[in-house]
Short mmCIF file of C-alpha atoms in Angstrom, two decimals:
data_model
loop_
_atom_site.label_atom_id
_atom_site.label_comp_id
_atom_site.label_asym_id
_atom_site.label_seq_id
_atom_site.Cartn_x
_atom_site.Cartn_y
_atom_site.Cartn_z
CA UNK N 27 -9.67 -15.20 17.99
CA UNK N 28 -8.47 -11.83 16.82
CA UNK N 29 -7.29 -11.50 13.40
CA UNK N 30 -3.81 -11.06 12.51
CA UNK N 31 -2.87 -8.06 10.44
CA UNK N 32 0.21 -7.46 8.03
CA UNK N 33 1.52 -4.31 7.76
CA UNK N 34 3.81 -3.83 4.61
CA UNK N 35 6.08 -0.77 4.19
CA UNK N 36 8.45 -0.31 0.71
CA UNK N 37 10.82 1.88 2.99
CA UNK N 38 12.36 2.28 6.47
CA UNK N 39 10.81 5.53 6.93
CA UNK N 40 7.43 4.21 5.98
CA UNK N 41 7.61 1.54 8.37
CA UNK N 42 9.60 3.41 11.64
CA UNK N 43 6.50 5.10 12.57
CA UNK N 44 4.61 1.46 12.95
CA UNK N 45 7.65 -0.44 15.11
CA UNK N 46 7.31 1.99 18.53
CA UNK N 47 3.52 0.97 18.36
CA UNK N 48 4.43 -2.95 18.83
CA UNK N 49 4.36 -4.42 22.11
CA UNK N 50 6.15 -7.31 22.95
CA UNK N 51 7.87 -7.31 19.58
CA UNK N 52 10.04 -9.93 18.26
CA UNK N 53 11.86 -9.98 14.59
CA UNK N 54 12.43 -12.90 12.51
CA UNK N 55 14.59 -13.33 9.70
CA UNK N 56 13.03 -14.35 6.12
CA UNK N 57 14.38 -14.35 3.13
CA UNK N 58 16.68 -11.00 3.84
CA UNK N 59 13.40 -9.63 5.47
CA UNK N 60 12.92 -8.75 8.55
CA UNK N 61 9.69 -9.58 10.30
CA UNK N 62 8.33 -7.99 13.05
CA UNK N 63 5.68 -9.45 15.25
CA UNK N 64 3.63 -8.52 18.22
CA UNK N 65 0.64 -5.98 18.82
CA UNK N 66 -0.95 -2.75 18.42
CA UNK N 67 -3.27 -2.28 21.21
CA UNK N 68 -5.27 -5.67 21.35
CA UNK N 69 -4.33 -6.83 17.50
CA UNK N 70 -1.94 -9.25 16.49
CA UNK N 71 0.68 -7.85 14.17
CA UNK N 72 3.54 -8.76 11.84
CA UNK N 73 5.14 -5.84 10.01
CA UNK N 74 7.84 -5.64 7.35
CA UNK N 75 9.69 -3.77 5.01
CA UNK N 76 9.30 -5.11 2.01
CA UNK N 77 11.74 -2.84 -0.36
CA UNK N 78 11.33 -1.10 -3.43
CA UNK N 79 9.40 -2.68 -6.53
CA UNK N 80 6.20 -4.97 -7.33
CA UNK N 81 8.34 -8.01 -6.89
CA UNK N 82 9.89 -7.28 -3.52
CA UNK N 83 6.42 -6.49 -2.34
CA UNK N 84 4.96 -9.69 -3.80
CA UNK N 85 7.85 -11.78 -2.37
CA UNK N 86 7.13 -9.88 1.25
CA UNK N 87 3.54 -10.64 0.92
CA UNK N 88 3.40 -14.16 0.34
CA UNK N 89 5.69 -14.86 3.64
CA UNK N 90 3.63 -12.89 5.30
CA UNK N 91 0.54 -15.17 4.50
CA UNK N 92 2.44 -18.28 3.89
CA UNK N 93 4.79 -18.08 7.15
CA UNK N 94 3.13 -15.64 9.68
CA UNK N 95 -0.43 -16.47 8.63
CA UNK N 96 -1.67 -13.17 8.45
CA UNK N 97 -5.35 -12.94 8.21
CA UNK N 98 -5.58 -9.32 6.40
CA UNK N 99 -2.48 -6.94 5.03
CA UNK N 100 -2.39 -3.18 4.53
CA UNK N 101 -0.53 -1.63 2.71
CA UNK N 102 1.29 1.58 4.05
CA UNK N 103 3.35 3.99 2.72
CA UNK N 104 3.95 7.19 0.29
CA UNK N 105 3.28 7.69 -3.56
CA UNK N 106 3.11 10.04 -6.42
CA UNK N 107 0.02 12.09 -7.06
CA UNK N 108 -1.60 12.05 -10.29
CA UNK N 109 -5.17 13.67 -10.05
CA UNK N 110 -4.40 17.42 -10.32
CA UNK N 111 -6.72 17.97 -6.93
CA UNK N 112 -4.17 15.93 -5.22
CA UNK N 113 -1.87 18.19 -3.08
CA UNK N 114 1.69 16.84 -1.27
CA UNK N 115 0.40 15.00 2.49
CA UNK N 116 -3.03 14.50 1.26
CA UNK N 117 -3.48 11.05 1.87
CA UNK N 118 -5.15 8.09 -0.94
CA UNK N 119 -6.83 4.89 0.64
CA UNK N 120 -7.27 2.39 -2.36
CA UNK N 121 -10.42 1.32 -3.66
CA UNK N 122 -8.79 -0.64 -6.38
CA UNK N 123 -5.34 -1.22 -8.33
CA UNK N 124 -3.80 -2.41 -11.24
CA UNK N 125 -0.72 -1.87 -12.80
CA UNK N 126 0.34 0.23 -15.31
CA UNK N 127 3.14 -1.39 -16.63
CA UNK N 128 1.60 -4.58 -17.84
CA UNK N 129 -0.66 -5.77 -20.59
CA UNK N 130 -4.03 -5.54 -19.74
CA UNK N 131 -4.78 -8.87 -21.04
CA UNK N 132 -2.03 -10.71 -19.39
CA UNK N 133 -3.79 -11.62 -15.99
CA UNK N 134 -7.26 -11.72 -17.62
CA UNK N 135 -6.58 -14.16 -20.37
CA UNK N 136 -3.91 -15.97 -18.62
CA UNK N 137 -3.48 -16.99 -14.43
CA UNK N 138 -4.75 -15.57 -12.76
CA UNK N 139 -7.81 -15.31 -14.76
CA UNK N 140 -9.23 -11.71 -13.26
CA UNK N 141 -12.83 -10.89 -14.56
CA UNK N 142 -10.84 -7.14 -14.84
CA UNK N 143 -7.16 -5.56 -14.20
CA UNK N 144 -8.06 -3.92 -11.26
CA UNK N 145 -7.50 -5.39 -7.61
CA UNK N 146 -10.34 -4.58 -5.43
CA UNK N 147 -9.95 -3.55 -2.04
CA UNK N 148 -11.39 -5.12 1.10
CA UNK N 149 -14.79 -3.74 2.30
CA UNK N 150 -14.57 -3.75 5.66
CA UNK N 151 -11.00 -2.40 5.80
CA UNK N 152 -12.35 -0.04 3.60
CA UNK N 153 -14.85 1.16 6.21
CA UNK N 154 -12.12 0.48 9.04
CA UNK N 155 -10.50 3.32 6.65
CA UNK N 156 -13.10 5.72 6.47
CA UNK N 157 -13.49 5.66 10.24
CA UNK N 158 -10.18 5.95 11.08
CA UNK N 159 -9.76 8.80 8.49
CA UNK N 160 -12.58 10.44 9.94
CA UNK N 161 -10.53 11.14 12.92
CA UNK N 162 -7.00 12.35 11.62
CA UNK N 163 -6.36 15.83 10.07
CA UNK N 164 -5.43 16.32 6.40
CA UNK N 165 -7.29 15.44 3.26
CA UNK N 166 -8.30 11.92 2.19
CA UNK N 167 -9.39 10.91 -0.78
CA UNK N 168 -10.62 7.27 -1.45
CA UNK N 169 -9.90 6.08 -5.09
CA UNK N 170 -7.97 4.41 -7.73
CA UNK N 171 -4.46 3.60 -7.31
CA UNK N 172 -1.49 2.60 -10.28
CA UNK N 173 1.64 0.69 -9.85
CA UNK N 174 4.43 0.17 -11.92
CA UNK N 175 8.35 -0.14 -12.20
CA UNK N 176 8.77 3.60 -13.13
CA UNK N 177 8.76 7.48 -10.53
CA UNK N 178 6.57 9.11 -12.91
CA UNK N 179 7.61 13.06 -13.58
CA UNK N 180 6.27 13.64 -16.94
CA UNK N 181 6.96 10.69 -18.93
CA UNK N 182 4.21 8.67 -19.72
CA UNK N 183 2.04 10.49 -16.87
CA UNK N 184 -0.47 11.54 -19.78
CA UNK N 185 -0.80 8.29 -20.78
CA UNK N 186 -1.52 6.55 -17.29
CA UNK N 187 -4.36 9.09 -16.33
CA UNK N 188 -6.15 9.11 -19.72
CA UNK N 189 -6.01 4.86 -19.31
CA UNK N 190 -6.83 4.14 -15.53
CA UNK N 191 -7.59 8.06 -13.98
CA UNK N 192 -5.83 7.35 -11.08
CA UNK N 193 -5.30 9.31 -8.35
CA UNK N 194 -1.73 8.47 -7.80
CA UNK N 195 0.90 5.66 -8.60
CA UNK N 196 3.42 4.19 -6.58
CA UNK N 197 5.91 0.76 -7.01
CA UNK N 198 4.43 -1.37 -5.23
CA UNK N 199 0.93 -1.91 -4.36
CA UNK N 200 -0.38 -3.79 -7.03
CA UNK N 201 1.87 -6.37 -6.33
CA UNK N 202 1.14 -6.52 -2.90
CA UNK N 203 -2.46 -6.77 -3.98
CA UNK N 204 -1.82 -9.59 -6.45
CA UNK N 205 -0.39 -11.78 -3.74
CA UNK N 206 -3.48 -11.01 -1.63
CA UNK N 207 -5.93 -12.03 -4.50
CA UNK N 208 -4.81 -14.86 -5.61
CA UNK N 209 -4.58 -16.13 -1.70
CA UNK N 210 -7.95 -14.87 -1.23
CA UNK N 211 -6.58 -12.27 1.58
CA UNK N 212 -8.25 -8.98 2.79
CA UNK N 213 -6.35 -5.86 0.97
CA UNK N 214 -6.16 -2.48 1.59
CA UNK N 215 -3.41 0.31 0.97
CA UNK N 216 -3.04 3.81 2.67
CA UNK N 217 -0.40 6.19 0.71
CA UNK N 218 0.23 9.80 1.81
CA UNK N 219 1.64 12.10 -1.13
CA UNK N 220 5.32 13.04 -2.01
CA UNK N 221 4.87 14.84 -5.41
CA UNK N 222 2.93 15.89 -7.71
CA UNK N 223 3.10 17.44 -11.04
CA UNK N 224 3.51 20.64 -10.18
CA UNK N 225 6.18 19.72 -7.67
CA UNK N 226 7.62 16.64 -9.10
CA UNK N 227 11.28 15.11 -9.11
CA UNK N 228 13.15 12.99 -6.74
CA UNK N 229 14.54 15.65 -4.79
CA UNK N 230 10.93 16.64 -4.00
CA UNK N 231 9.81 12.91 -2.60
CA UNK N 232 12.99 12.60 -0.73
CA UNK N 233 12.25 15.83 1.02
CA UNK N 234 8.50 14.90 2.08
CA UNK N 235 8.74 11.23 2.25
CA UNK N 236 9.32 10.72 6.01
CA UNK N 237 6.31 13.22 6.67
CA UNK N 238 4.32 11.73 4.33
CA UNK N 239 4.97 8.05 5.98
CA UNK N 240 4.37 9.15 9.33
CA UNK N 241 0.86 10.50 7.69
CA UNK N 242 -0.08 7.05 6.36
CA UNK N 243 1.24 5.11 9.26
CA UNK N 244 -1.14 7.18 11.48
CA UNK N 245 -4.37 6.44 9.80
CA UNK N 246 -3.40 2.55 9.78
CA UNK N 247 -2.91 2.80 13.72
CA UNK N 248 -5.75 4.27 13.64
CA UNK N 249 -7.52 1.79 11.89
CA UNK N 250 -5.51 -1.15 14.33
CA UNK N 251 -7.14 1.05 16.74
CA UNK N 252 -10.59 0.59 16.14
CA UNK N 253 -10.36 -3.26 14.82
CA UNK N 254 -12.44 -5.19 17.31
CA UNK N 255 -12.96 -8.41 15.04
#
Protein backbone atom coordinates (compact mmCIF):
# COMPACT_ATOMS: atom_id res chain seq x y z
CA UNK A 1 0.00 0.00 0.00
CA UNK A 2 1.41 3.42 -0.71
CA UNK A 3 2.49 5.46 2.10
CA UNK A 4 0.70 8.39 3.25
CA UNK A 5 2.57 11.66 3.43
CA UNK A 6 1.93 14.87 5.64
CA UNK A 7 2.70 17.95 4.36
CA UNK A 8 2.93 20.77 7.08
CA UNK A 9 3.04 24.49 6.15
CA UNK A 10 3.39 27.45 9.16
CA UNK A 11 1.62 29.84 6.57
CA UNK A 12 -1.05 30.13 3.84
CA UNK A 13 1.39 31.10 1.35
CA UNK A 14 3.62 28.21 2.20
CA UNK A 15 0.96 25.83 1.79
CA UNK A 16 -1.21 27.47 -1.49
CA UNK A 17 1.33 26.21 -3.80
CA UNK A 18 0.68 22.37 -2.44
CA UNK A 19 -3.50 22.53 -2.52
CA UNK A 20 -3.81 22.91 -6.70
CA UNK A 21 -1.56 19.69 -6.74
CA UNK A 22 -4.36 17.55 -4.75
CA UNK A 23 -6.72 15.54 -6.58
CA UNK A 24 -9.83 14.58 -5.29
CA UNK A 25 -9.31 16.76 -2.24
CA UNK A 26 -11.45 16.87 0.72
CA UNK A 27 -10.88 19.18 4.05
CA UNK A 28 -11.65 18.23 7.48
CA UNK A 29 -11.94 20.25 10.41
CA UNK A 30 -9.50 19.57 13.56
CA UNK A 31 -8.92 21.38 16.22
CA UNK A 32 -9.26 24.97 14.24
CA UNK A 33 -7.11 23.17 11.51
CA UNK A 34 -7.92 22.51 8.44
CA UNK A 35 -6.94 19.24 6.86
CA UNK A 36 -6.62 18.56 3.50
CA UNK A 37 -6.60 15.12 2.02
CA UNK A 38 -6.22 13.46 -1.30
CA UNK A 39 -3.17 12.95 -3.79
CA UNK A 40 -0.26 14.14 -5.59
CA UNK A 41 0.17 12.04 -8.55
CA UNK A 42 -0.15 8.37 -7.16
CA UNK A 43 0.60 9.38 -3.23
CA UNK A 44 -1.76 9.70 -0.59
CA UNK A 45 -1.74 13.10 1.00
CA UNK A 46 -3.00 15.14 3.95
CA UNK A 47 -1.76 18.72 4.11
CA UNK A 48 -2.20 21.49 6.68
CA UNK A 49 -1.39 24.70 7.88
CA UNK A 50 -0.24 24.42 10.97
CA UNK A 51 0.37 28.32 12.09
CA UNK A 52 3.09 30.11 13.51
CA UNK A 53 5.27 28.66 16.51
CA UNK A 54 6.81 25.19 17.81
CA UNK A 55 3.58 24.48 19.57
CA UNK A 56 1.12 25.02 16.75
CA UNK A 57 3.35 22.84 14.68
CA UNK A 58 3.56 20.14 17.36
CA UNK A 59 -0.24 20.28 17.94
CA UNK A 60 -0.66 19.99 13.82
CA UNK A 61 1.67 17.13 13.81
CA UNK A 62 0.34 14.85 16.21
CA UNK A 63 -3.31 14.96 14.39
CA UNK A 64 -1.74 14.39 11.55
CA UNK A 65 -0.27 10.99 12.86
CA UNK A 66 -2.82 10.39 15.47
CA UNK A 67 -6.05 11.16 13.19
CA UNK A 68 -4.98 10.90 9.46
CA UNK A 69 -2.34 8.23 10.07
CA UNK A 70 0.25 9.65 8.13
CA UNK A 71 3.07 7.37 7.47
CA UNK A 72 5.94 10.16 6.85
CA UNK A 73 5.62 14.28 7.24
CA UNK A 74 7.66 17.00 5.56
CA UNK A 75 8.04 19.85 6.52
CA UNK A 76 7.65 22.84 4.01
CA UNK A 77 8.06 26.25 4.14
CA UNK A 78 10.45 29.52 4.43
CA UNK A 79 13.15 30.54 7.12
CA UNK A 80 15.88 32.85 8.07
CA UNK A 81 19.39 32.31 6.84
CA UNK A 82 22.17 32.14 9.14
CA UNK A 83 25.35 30.71 7.33
CA UNK A 84 26.79 33.83 5.61
CA UNK A 85 26.96 31.60 2.12
CA UNK A 86 23.28 31.46 2.38
CA UNK A 87 21.68 33.91 -0.15
CA UNK A 88 17.57 34.90 -0.16
CA UNK A 89 15.66 31.67 -2.41
CA UNK A 90 18.46 29.36 -1.81
CA UNK A 91 16.77 26.57 -0.47
CA UNK A 92 17.94 24.29 3.12
CA UNK A 93 16.74 20.53 3.31
CA UNK A 94 17.36 19.45 7.03
CA UNK A 95 19.73 16.97 8.06
CA UNK A 96 19.01 17.58 11.67
CA UNK A 97 17.29 20.13 14.24
CA UNK A 98 17.11 21.25 17.56
CA UNK A 99 16.01 24.17 19.12
CA UNK A 100 17.58 27.05 20.17
CA UNK A 101 15.48 28.26 22.69
CA UNK A 102 15.62 25.44 25.14
CA UNK A 103 18.04 23.92 27.59
CA UNK A 104 20.10 21.53 26.11
CA UNK A 105 19.66 19.18 28.87
CA UNK A 106 15.97 19.33 29.11
CA UNK A 107 15.02 16.51 26.53
CA UNK A 108 18.25 14.56 27.22
CA UNK A 109 17.99 14.21 30.93
CA UNK A 110 14.32 14.30 31.06
CA UNK A 111 11.37 12.66 28.33
CA UNK A 112 12.11 12.25 25.95
CA UNK A 113 15.41 10.93 26.81
CA UNK A 114 17.41 11.93 23.31
CA UNK A 115 21.02 10.41 23.19
CA UNK A 116 21.60 14.35 21.71
CA UNK A 117 19.45 17.73 21.04
CA UNK A 118 19.38 17.34 17.58
CA UNK A 119 16.40 15.66 15.57
CA UNK A 120 17.68 13.61 12.79
CA UNK A 121 16.18 13.55 9.57
CA UNK A 122 14.81 10.59 7.63
CA UNK A 123 17.27 8.85 5.23
CA UNK A 124 15.39 7.98 2.57
CA UNK A 125 13.46 11.28 2.40
CA UNK A 126 16.70 12.60 2.60
CA UNK A 127 17.72 10.91 -0.67
CA UNK A 128 14.00 11.48 -2.04
CA UNK A 129 15.48 15.19 -1.39
CA UNK A 130 18.58 15.08 -3.08
CA UNK A 131 16.89 13.65 -6.17
CA UNK A 132 14.27 15.85 -6.35
CA UNK A 133 16.70 18.81 -5.78
CA UNK A 134 18.75 17.56 -8.42
CA UNK A 135 16.12 18.54 -10.81
CA UNK A 136 14.90 22.13 -9.74
CA UNK A 137 16.94 25.36 -10.31
CA UNK A 138 18.41 27.41 -7.44
CA UNK A 139 20.90 26.50 -4.79
CA UNK A 140 20.43 23.76 -2.16
CA UNK A 141 22.22 23.23 0.58
CA UNK A 142 21.65 20.16 2.91
CA UNK A 143 22.43 20.94 6.65
CA UNK A 144 21.60 21.92 10.10
CA UNK A 145 18.51 23.64 10.90
CA UNK A 146 17.46 25.88 14.44
CA UNK A 147 14.09 26.61 15.77
CA UNK A 148 12.93 28.78 18.28
CA UNK A 149 10.16 31.33 19.45
CA UNK A 150 12.17 34.39 18.19
CA UNK A 151 12.75 36.21 13.93
CA UNK A 152 16.31 36.51 14.51
CA UNK A 153 17.86 40.06 13.04
CA UNK A 154 20.81 40.54 15.16
CA UNK A 155 19.90 39.63 18.55
CA UNK A 156 21.25 36.63 19.77
CA UNK A 157 22.21 35.53 16.03
CA UNK A 158 25.99 35.39 17.29
CA UNK A 159 25.14 33.28 19.85
CA UNK A 160 23.00 30.59 17.87
CA UNK A 161 25.75 30.06 15.12
CA UNK A 162 28.76 29.87 17.48
CA UNK A 163 26.37 27.00 19.55
CA UNK A 164 24.66 24.83 16.75
CA UNK A 165 26.32 26.47 13.16
CA UNK A 166 23.25 26.34 11.57
CA UNK A 167 22.43 27.21 8.38
CA UNK A 168 19.23 28.91 9.11
CA UNK A 169 16.41 29.06 11.84
CA UNK A 170 12.87 29.20 11.53
CA UNK A 171 9.65 28.72 14.28
CA UNK A 172 8.75 25.77 13.75
CA UNK A 173 10.50 22.76 12.66
CA UNK A 174 11.87 21.40 15.61
CA UNK A 175 8.66 21.00 16.93
CA UNK A 176 7.34 19.39 14.10
CA UNK A 177 10.31 17.09 14.41
CA UNK A 178 9.74 16.37 18.10
CA UNK A 179 6.27 15.07 17.42
CA UNK A 180 7.74 12.86 14.69
CA UNK A 181 10.45 11.36 17.08
CA UNK A 182 8.83 10.56 19.78
CA UNK A 183 6.05 8.70 17.38
CA UNK A 184 8.80 7.11 15.64
CA UNK A 185 7.67 8.94 12.19
CA UNK A 186 9.84 9.65 9.05
CA UNK A 187 10.97 13.57 9.15
CA UNK A 188 12.17 15.78 6.79
CA UNK A 189 11.92 19.70 6.27
CA UNK A 190 12.50 21.79 3.02
CA UNK A 191 12.81 25.76 3.79
CA UNK A 192 13.57 28.28 1.02
CA UNK A 193 15.22 31.65 2.37
CA UNK A 194 13.54 35.05 3.28
CA UNK A 195 16.48 36.96 4.92
CA UNK A 196 19.53 37.02 5.81
CA UNK A 197 21.88 39.17 7.66
CA UNK A 198 22.72 41.32 5.26
CA UNK A 199 19.10 41.79 4.27
CA UNK A 200 17.31 41.13 7.44
CA UNK A 201 13.99 42.60 9.02
CA UNK A 202 10.41 41.76 8.66
CA UNK A 203 9.74 43.90 5.87
CA UNK A 204 12.36 41.87 3.98
CA UNK A 205 10.60 38.20 4.71
CA UNK A 206 7.26 39.60 4.00
CA UNK A 207 8.46 40.74 0.64
CA UNK A 208 10.11 37.24 -0.43
CA UNK A 209 8.05 34.90 1.53
CA UNK A 210 5.47 33.84 -1.10
CA UNK A 211 8.47 33.26 -3.62
CA UNK A 212 10.35 31.61 -1.29
CA UNK A 213 7.24 29.09 -0.43
CA UNK A 214 6.48 28.42 -3.87
CA UNK A 215 10.45 27.42 -3.99
CA UNK A 216 10.11 24.88 -1.18
CA UNK A 217 6.74 23.61 -2.17
CA UNK A 218 8.30 22.72 -5.58
CA UNK A 219 11.07 20.52 -4.45
CA UNK A 220 8.49 18.59 -2.07
CA UNK A 221 6.25 17.92 -5.29
CA UNK A 222 9.02 16.98 -6.60
CA UNK A 223 9.95 14.64 -4.16
CA UNK A 224 5.83 13.32 -4.09
CA UNK A 225 6.83 12.96 -7.57
CA UNK A 226 9.34 10.48 -7.52
CA UNK A 227 7.97 8.46 -4.25
CA UNK A 228 7.21 5.00 -5.59
CA UNK A 229 7.16 3.18 -2.07
Amino acid sequence: MMQTIGIICACKSELEPFLAHIENRKTTEKAKLMFHTGRVGQVPVVAVQCGICKVNAALATQILIDTFHVDKVINSGTAGGMDPALQIFDTVICERVCYHDVGEDILTEEYPYMDSVYFESDAKLLALAKHAGSHCDGRIFFGTMVTGEQFIEDERRDEINRRFAPLCVDMETAGIAHACYINDVPFLAVRTITDTAEHKGLDVYSDNSDRAGKIAAEIVLKMLHGNNE
